[in-house]
Amino acid sequence: MILYPAIDLKDGQCVRLLRGEMSAATVFGDDPAAQALKFQDAGCAWLHLVDLNGAFAGTPVNGAAVEAILAAVKVPTQLGGGIRDMATIAMWLEKGLTRVILGTVAVENPALVREAARAFPGQVAVGIDARKGMVATKGWATETTVKVTDLALSFEDAGVAALIYTDIDRDGAMQGPNIEATEALGRAVRIPVIASGGVSRMADLIALRDTGVIAGAISGRALYDGAIDLAAALKTLATAPHKG
């Protein structure tokens, strides 16, 4: 299972939100590229970037910070937030991003996801953010009546590289991920599922890995707080899962 350190960008700074609330942001640093290098130096295989302002605005806002990260690191990177048309997708991939994450647009314009996945094989992921099993969009500000599993299954044949599943009520709360819901999604679809939201200690990562159906996990606040030691976590996750 791949561990994705998260760099959430707001006004050019590294922050973490509590349950997706922009007003509940904790600033962890004002040099995102330096933070990205720290994660790379610890041995991570991927980086997960989020343009928080962009998620609300619907267009890229923290582009300069993302470009600085791309210039600084060699590890592959994925980015979500404000990516809602083919031109933006193509722009980011041309700038060196490995994978774009489509969230709001996956609900509002699923045809775009299919078009992008065809045009850029292996480089398009779908972000599914949920409250109580229902998908939320536009930086989690808008709740829909779309069920997580229904949305995920609708992209089974689209060539999507991964599904990033976030339980909003767990995000940034340091209360542990929703393992049950994430595992259920992992068993329901053939697309690799990446868990996000609430990963707060090493035991969470081990529990996710040991489901056997979760391809990756994203962690932010726990890495900044020191609740999870990134180098130690990467070493542990490189070993075989326990057979329960």
PDB file of C-alpha atoms in Angstrom, residues 12-213:
ATOM      1  CA  GLY A  12       0.218  29.681  -1.056  1.00  0.00           C
ATOM      2  CA  GLN A  13       0.735  28.043   2.351  1.00  0.00           C
ATOM      3  CA  CYS A  14       0.677  24.429   3.583  1.00  0.00           C
ATOM      4  CA  VAL A  15      -2.438  23.992   5.707  1.00  0.00           C
ATOM      5  CA  ARG A  16      -4.793  21.349   7.038  1.00  0.00           C
ATOM      6  CA  LEU A  17      -8.509  21.911   7.348  1.00  0.00           C
ATOM      7  CA  LEU A  18     -10.815  20.389   9.936  1.00  0.00           C
ATOM      8  CA  ARG A  19     -13.630  18.495   8.177  1.00  0.00           C
ATOM      9  CA  GLY A  20     -13.165  20.582   5.050  1.00  0.00           C
ATOM     10  CA  GLU A  21     -13.911  23.957   6.643  1.00  0.00           C
ATOM     11  CA  MET A  22     -11.770  26.722   5.122  1.00  0.00           C
ATOM     12  CA  SER A  23     -12.293  28.772   8.296  1.00  0.00           C
ATOM     13  CA  ALA A  24     -10.780  25.922  10.345  1.00  0.00           C
ATOM     14  CA  ALA A  25      -7.351  25.931   8.691  1.00  0.00           C
ATOM     15  CA  THR A  26      -4.113  25.268  10.552  1.00  0.00           C
ATOM     16  CA  VAL A  27      -1.015  26.630   8.782  1.00  0.00           C
ATOM     17  CA  PHE A  28       1.919  24.223   8.880  1.00  0.00           C
ATOM     18  CA  GLY A  29       4.346  26.135   6.679  1.00  0.00           C
ATOM     19  CA  ASP A  30       4.730  28.881   4.117  1.00  0.00           C
ATOM     20  CA  ASP A  31       7.165  27.036   1.815  1.00  0.00           C
ATOM     21  CA  PRO A  32       5.313  24.160   0.131  1.00  0.00           C
ATOM     22  CA  ALA A  33       8.309  23.202  -2.021  1.00  0.00           C
ATOM     23  CA  ALA A  34      10.520  22.819   1.068  1.00  0.00           C
ATOM     24  CA  GLN A  35       7.837  20.647   2.664  1.00  0.00           C
ATOM     25  CA  ALA A  36       7.644  18.508  -0.473  1.00  0.00           C
ATOM     26  CA  LEU A  37      11.408  18.010  -0.358  1.00  0.00           C
ATOM     27  CA  LYS A  38      11.205  16.891   3.279  1.00  0.00           C
ATOM     28  CA  PHE A  39       8.663  14.251   2.325  1.00  0.00           C
ATOM     29  CA  GLN A  40      10.788  13.141  -0.635  1.00  0.00           C
ATOM     30  CA  ASP A  41      13.890  12.943   1.554  1.00  0.00           C
ATOM     31  CA  ALA A  42      11.969  10.709   3.989  1.00  0.00           C
ATOM     32  CA  GLY A  43      11.497   8.237   1.147  1.00  0.00           C
ATOM     33  CA  CYS A  44       7.919   8.718  -0.074  1.00  0.00           C
ATOM     34  CA  ALA A  45       7.063   7.268  -3.483  1.00  0.00           C
ATOM     35  CA  TRP A  46       4.290   9.785  -4.263  1.00  0.00           C
ATOM     36  CA  LEU A  47       2.989  13.190  -3.179  1.00  0.00           C
ATOM     37  CA  HIS A  48      -0.671  14.219  -2.919  1.00  0.00           C
ATOM     38  CA  LEU A  49      -1.354  17.927  -3.545  1.00  0.00           C
ATOM     39  CA  VAL A  50      -4.627  19.811  -3.092  1.00  0.00           C
ATOM     40  CA  ASP A  51      -5.400  23.318  -4.310  1.00  0.00           C
ATOM     41  CA  LEU A  52      -7.995  24.184  -1.646  1.00  0.00           C
ATOM     42  CA  ASN A  53      -8.741  27.655  -2.985  1.00  0.00           C
ATOM     43  CA  GLY A  54      -9.050  26.131  -6.442  1.00  0.00           C
ATOM     44  CA  ALA A  55     -11.599  23.586  -5.234  1.00  0.00           C
ATOM     45  CA  PHE A  56     -13.895  26.430  -4.200  1.00  0.00           C
ATOM     46  CA  ALA A  57     -13.079  28.759  -7.121  1.00  0.00           C
ATOM     47  CA  GLY A  58     -13.372  26.060  -9.800  1.00  0.00           C
ATOM     48  CA  THR A  59     -10.066  27.086 -11.393  1.00  0.00           C
ATOM     49  CA  PRO A  60      -6.414  26.739 -10.275  1.00  0.00           C
ATOM     50  CA  VAL A  61      -5.467  29.306  -7.612  1.00  0.00           C
ATOM     51  CA  ASN A  62      -2.274  27.952  -6.030  1.00  0.00           C
ATOM     52  CA  GLY A  63      -0.554  27.292  -9.343  1.00  0.00           C
ATOM     53  CA  ALA A  64       2.702  28.975  -8.353  1.00  0.00           C
ATOM     54  CA  ALA A  65       3.051  26.798  -5.256  1.00  0.00           C
ATOM     55  CA  VAL A  66       2.306  23.640  -7.250  1.00  0.00           C
ATOM     56  CA  GLU A  67       4.857  24.583  -9.903  1.00  0.00           C
ATOM     57  CA  ALA A  68       7.467  25.235  -7.212  1.00  0.00           C
ATOM     58  CA  ILE A  69       6.833  21.744  -5.812  1.00  0.00           C
ATOM     59  CA  LEU A  70       7.081  20.155  -9.259  1.00  0.00           C
ATOM     60  CA  ALA A  71      10.385  21.959  -9.829  1.00  0.00           C
ATOM     61  CA  ALA A  72      11.762  20.819  -6.459  1.00  0.00           C
ATOM     62  CA  VAL A  73      10.940  17.095  -6.355  1.00  0.00           C
ATOM     63  CA  LYS A  74      11.485  14.036  -8.530  1.00  0.00           C
ATOM     64  CA  VAL A  75       8.773  11.782  -7.060  1.00  0.00           C
ATOM     65  CA  PRO A  76       5.457  11.497  -8.915  1.00  0.00           C
ATOM     66  CA  THR A  77       2.726  13.891  -7.824  1.00  0.00           C
ATOM     67  CA  GLN A  78      -1.054  13.993  -8.008  1.00  0.00           C
ATOM     68  CA  LEU A  79      -3.154  17.160  -7.699  1.00  0.00           C
ATOM     69  CA  GLY A  80      -6.805  17.858  -7.019  1.00  0.00           C
ATOM     70  CA  GLY A  81      -8.782  21.087  -6.665  1.00  0.00           C
ATOM     71  CA  GLY A  82     -10.166  23.333  -9.377  1.00  0.00           C
ATOM     72  CA  ILE A  83      -9.447  20.993 -12.298  1.00  0.00           C
ATOM     73  CA  ARG A  84     -12.673  21.036 -14.281  1.00  0.00           C
ATOM     74  CA  ASP A  85     -11.848  21.164 -18.013  1.00  0.00           C
ATOM     75  CA  MET A  86      -9.571  19.476 -20.557  1.00  0.00           C
ATOM     76  CA  ALA A  87      -7.388  22.559 -20.962  1.00  0.00           C
ATOM     77  CA  THR A  88      -6.535  22.615 -17.237  1.00  0.00           C
ATOM     78  CA  ILE A  89      -5.907  18.851 -17.209  1.00  0.00           C
ATOM     79  CA  ALA A  90      -3.557  19.110 -20.194  1.00  0.00           C
ATOM     80  CA  MET A  91      -1.817  22.174 -18.723  1.00  0.00           C
ATOM     81  CA  TRP A  92      -0.974  20.419 -15.443  1.00  0.00           C
ATOM     82  CA  LEU A  93       0.206  17.224 -17.078  1.00  0.00           C
ATOM     83  CA  GLU A  94       2.405  19.231 -19.439  1.00  0.00           C
ATOM     84  CA  LYS A  95       3.905  21.016 -16.434  1.00  0.00           C
ATOM     85  CA  GLY A  96       5.035  17.687 -15.013  1.00  0.00           C
ATOM     86  CA  LEU A  97       2.204  16.520 -12.802  1.00  0.00           C
ATOM     87  CA  THR A  98       1.877  12.722 -12.884  1.00  0.00           C
ATOM     88  CA  ARG A  99      -1.845  12.497 -12.211  1.00  0.00           C
ATOM     89  CA  VAL A 100      -4.794  14.880 -11.997  1.00  0.00           C
ATOM     90  CA  ILE A 101      -7.689  14.267  -9.611  1.00  0.00           C
ATOM     91  CA  LEU A 102     -11.169  15.132 -10.863  1.00  0.00           C
ATOM     92  CA  GLY A 103     -13.765  15.581  -8.125  1.00  0.00           C
ATOM     93  CA  THR A 104     -16.653  17.992  -8.658  1.00  0.00           C
ATOM     94  CA  VAL A 105     -16.572  17.517 -12.419  1.00  0.00           C
ATOM     95  CA  ALA A 106     -16.849  13.728 -11.983  1.00  0.00           C
ATOM     96  CA  VAL A 107     -20.368  14.324 -10.652  1.00  0.00           C
ATOM     97  CA  GLU A 108     -21.366  17.239 -12.874  1.00  0.00           C
ATOM     98  CA  ASN A 109     -19.743  16.178 -16.144  1.00  0.00           C
ATOM     99  CA  PRO A 110     -18.774  12.486 -16.101  1.00  0.00           C
ATOM    100  CA  ALA A 111     -18.201  12.579 -19.869  1.00  0.00           C
ATOM    101  CA  LEU A 112     -15.182  14.807 -19.232  1.00  0.00           C
ATOM    102  CA  VAL A 113     -13.659  12.159 -16.946  1.00  0.00           C
ATOM    103  CA  ARG A 114     -14.054   9.572 -19.700  1.00  0.00           C
ATOM    104  CA  GLU A 115     -12.595  11.902 -22.333  1.00  0.00           C
ATOM    105  CA  ALA A 116      -9.630  12.780 -20.099  1.00  0.00           C
ATOM    106  CA  ALA A 117      -8.961   9.146 -19.149  1.00  0.00           C
ATOM    107  CA  ARG A 118      -8.889   8.225 -22.852  1.00  0.00           C
ATOM    108  CA  ALA A 119      -6.634  11.163 -23.748  1.00  0.00           C
ATOM    109  CA  PHE A 120      -4.253  10.667 -20.821  1.00  0.00           C
ATOM    110  CA  PRO A 121      -4.173   6.941 -19.938  1.00  0.00           C
ATOM    111  CA  GLY A 122      -3.128   6.231 -16.359  1.00  0.00           C
ATOM    112  CA  GLN A 123      -3.031   9.918 -15.468  1.00  0.00           C
ATOM    113  CA  VAL A 124      -6.612  10.647 -14.389  1.00  0.00           C
ATOM    114  CA  ALA A 125      -7.973   9.813 -10.936  1.00  0.00           C
ATOM    115  CA  VAL A 126     -11.442  10.490  -9.550  1.00  0.00           C
ATOM    116  CA  GLY A 127     -11.808  12.085  -6.132  1.00  0.00           C
ATOM    117  CA  ILE A 128     -14.919  10.919  -4.287  1.00  0.00           C
ATOM    118  CA  ASP A 129     -15.593  12.993  -1.196  1.00  0.00           C
ATOM    119  CA  ALA A 130     -18.458  11.831   0.968  1.00  0.00           C
ATOM    120  CA  ARG A 131     -20.569  12.609   3.994  1.00  0.00           C
ATOM    121  CA  LYS A 132     -22.562   9.634   5.281  1.00  0.00           C
ATOM    122  CA  GLY A 133     -22.190   7.757   2.013  1.00  0.00           C
ATOM    123  CA  MET A 134     -23.317  10.655  -0.214  1.00  0.00           C
ATOM    124  CA  VAL A 135     -20.967  12.571  -2.512  1.00  0.00           C
ATOM    125  CA  ALA A 136     -20.115  16.229  -1.789  1.00  0.00           C
ATOM    126  CA  THR A 137     -18.714  18.631  -4.402  1.00  0.00           C
ATOM    127  CA  LYS A 138     -17.253  22.142  -4.848  1.00  0.00           C
ATOM    128  CA  GLY A 139     -14.728  21.896  -2.041  1.00  0.00           C
ATOM    129  CA  TRP A 140     -17.218  19.802  -0.051  1.00  0.00           C
ATOM    130  CA  ALA A 141     -19.553  22.795   0.194  1.00  0.00           C
ATOM    131  CA  THR A 142     -22.319  21.199  -1.890  1.00  0.00           C
ATOM    132  CA  GLU A 143     -23.999  17.950  -0.878  1.00  0.00           C
ATOM    133  CA  THR A 144     -25.511  15.710  -3.551  1.00  0.00           C
ATOM    134  CA  THR A 145     -27.851  12.724  -3.538  1.00  0.00           C
ATOM    135  CA  VAL A 146     -25.306  10.613  -5.428  1.00  0.00           C
ATOM    136  CA  LYS A 147     -24.178   7.471  -3.621  1.00  0.00           C
ATOM    137  CA  VAL A 148     -20.427   6.851  -3.406  1.00  0.00           C
ATOM    138  CA  THR A 149     -20.614   3.310  -4.791  1.00  0.00           C
ATOM    139  CA  ASP A 150     -22.872   4.355  -7.677  1.00  0.00           C
ATOM    140  CA  LEU A 151     -20.458   7.088  -8.755  1.00  0.00           C
ATOM    141  CA  ALA A 152     -17.474   4.755  -8.445  1.00  0.00           C
ATOM    142  CA  LEU A 153     -19.125   1.976 -10.442  1.00  0.00           C
ATOM    143  CA  SER A 154     -20.078   4.414 -13.205  1.00  0.00           C
ATOM    144  CA  PHE A 155     -16.375   4.820 -14.005  1.00  0.00           C
ATOM    145  CA  GLU A 156     -15.460   1.103 -13.967  1.00  0.00           C
ATOM    146  CA  ASP A 157     -14.975   1.006 -17.741  1.00  0.00           C
ATOM    147  CA  ALA A 158     -13.531   4.519 -18.143  1.00  0.00           C
ATOM    148  CA  GLY A 159      -9.840   3.747 -17.638  1.00  0.00           C
ATOM    149  CA  VAL A 160      -9.576   5.764 -14.411  1.00  0.00           C
ATOM    150  CA  ALA A 161      -6.210   5.213 -12.670  1.00  0.00           C
ATOM    151  CA  ALA A 162      -7.494   5.436  -9.090  1.00  0.00           C
ATOM    152  CA  LEU A 163     -10.355   6.477  -6.838  1.00  0.00           C
ATOM    153  CA  ILE A 164      -9.454   8.749  -3.938  1.00  0.00           C
ATOM    154  CA  TYR A 165     -12.121   8.272  -1.290  1.00  0.00           C
ATOM    155  CA  THR A 166     -12.375  10.864   1.457  1.00  0.00           C
ATOM    156  CA  ASP A 167     -14.684  10.635   4.430  1.00  0.00           C
ATOM    157  CA  ILE A 168     -15.217  14.354   5.104  1.00  0.00           C
ATOM    158  CA  ASP A 169     -16.368  13.888   8.692  1.00  0.00           C
ATOM    159  CA  ARG A 170     -13.036  12.203   9.493  1.00  0.00           C
ATOM    160  CA  ASP A 171     -10.775  14.587   7.571  1.00  0.00           C
ATOM    161  CA  GLY A 172      -8.300  16.486   9.716  1.00  0.00           C
ATOM    162  CA  ALA A 173     -10.081  15.302  12.867  1.00  0.00           C
ATOM    163  CA  MET A 174      -7.393  12.761  13.859  1.00  0.00           C
ATOM    164  CA  GLN A 175     -10.104  10.246  14.735  1.00  0.00           C
ATOM    165  CA  GLY A 176      -9.063   7.461  12.386  1.00  0.00           C
ATOM    166  CA  PRO A 177     -10.276   6.727   8.850  1.00  0.00           C
ATOM    167  CA  ASN A 178     -13.580   5.144   7.946  1.00  0.00           C
ATOM    168  CA  ILE A 179     -12.026   1.741   7.261  1.00  0.00           C
ATOM    169  CA  GLU A 180     -15.348  -0.051   6.883  1.00  0.00           C
ATOM    170  CA  ALA A 181     -16.649   2.278   4.154  1.00  0.00           C
ATOM    171  CA  THR A 182     -13.290   2.431   2.368  1.00  0.00           C
ATOM    172  CA  GLU A 183     -12.914  -1.341   2.395  1.00  0.00           C
ATOM    173  CA  ALA A 184     -16.482  -1.755   1.103  1.00  0.00           C
ATOM    174  CA  LEU A 185     -15.683   0.561  -1.810  1.00  0.00           C
ATOM    175  CA  GLY A 186     -12.439  -1.322  -2.461  1.00  0.00           C
ATOM    176  CA  ARG A 187     -14.396  -4.570  -2.692  1.00  0.00           C
ATOM    177  CA  ALA A 188     -17.134  -3.055  -4.886  1.00  0.00           C
ATOM    178  CA  VAL A 189     -14.912  -1.768  -7.694  1.00  0.00           C
ATOM    179  CA  ARG A 190     -11.928  -2.944  -9.725  1.00  0.00           C
ATOM    180  CA  ILE A 191     -10.370   0.535  -9.788  1.00  0.00           C
ATOM    181  CA  PRO A 192      -7.592   0.955  -7.166  1.00  0.00           C
ATOM    182  CA  VAL A 193      -8.938   2.812  -4.102  1.00  0.00           C
ATOM    183  CA  ILE A 194      -6.851   5.317  -2.127  1.00  0.00           C
ATOM    184  CA  ALA A 195      -8.086   6.139   1.385  1.00  0.00           C
ATOM    185  CA  SER A 196      -8.136   9.724   2.641  1.00  0.00           C
ATOM    186  CA  GLY A 197      -9.417  11.456   5.755  1.00  0.00           C
ATOM    187  CA  GLY A 198      -8.657  10.685   9.372  1.00  0.00           C
ATOM    188  CA  VAL A 199      -5.418   8.697   9.017  1.00  0.00           C
ATOM    189  CA  SER A 200      -3.886   9.717  12.334  1.00  0.00           C
ATOM    190  CA  ARG A 201      -1.591   6.934  13.553  1.00  0.00           C
ATOM    191  CA  MET A 202       0.437   3.990  12.346  1.00  0.00           C
ATOM    192  CA  ALA A 203      -2.305   1.548  13.379  1.00  0.00           C
ATOM    193  CA  ASP A 204      -4.680   3.239  10.907  1.00  0.00           C
ATOM    194  CA  LEU A 205      -2.277   2.627   8.044  1.00  0.00           C
ATOM    195  CA  ILE A 206      -1.760  -1.004   9.046  1.00  0.00           C
ATOM    196  CA  ALA A 207      -5.526  -1.568   9.343  1.00  0.00           C
ATOM    197  CA  LEU A 208      -6.095  -0.093   5.879  1.00  0.00           C
ATOM    198  CA  ARG A 209      -3.284  -2.152   4.381  1.00  0.00           C
ATOM    199  CA  ASP A 210      -4.482  -5.346   6.026  1.00  0.00           C
ATOM    200  CA  THR A 211      -7.889  -5.120   4.306  1.00  0.00           C
ATOM    201  CA  GLY A 212      -5.984  -6.299   1.251  1.00  0.00           C
ATOM    202  CA  VAL A 213      -8.155  -4.169  -1.056  1.00  0.00           C
TER     203      VAL A 213
END
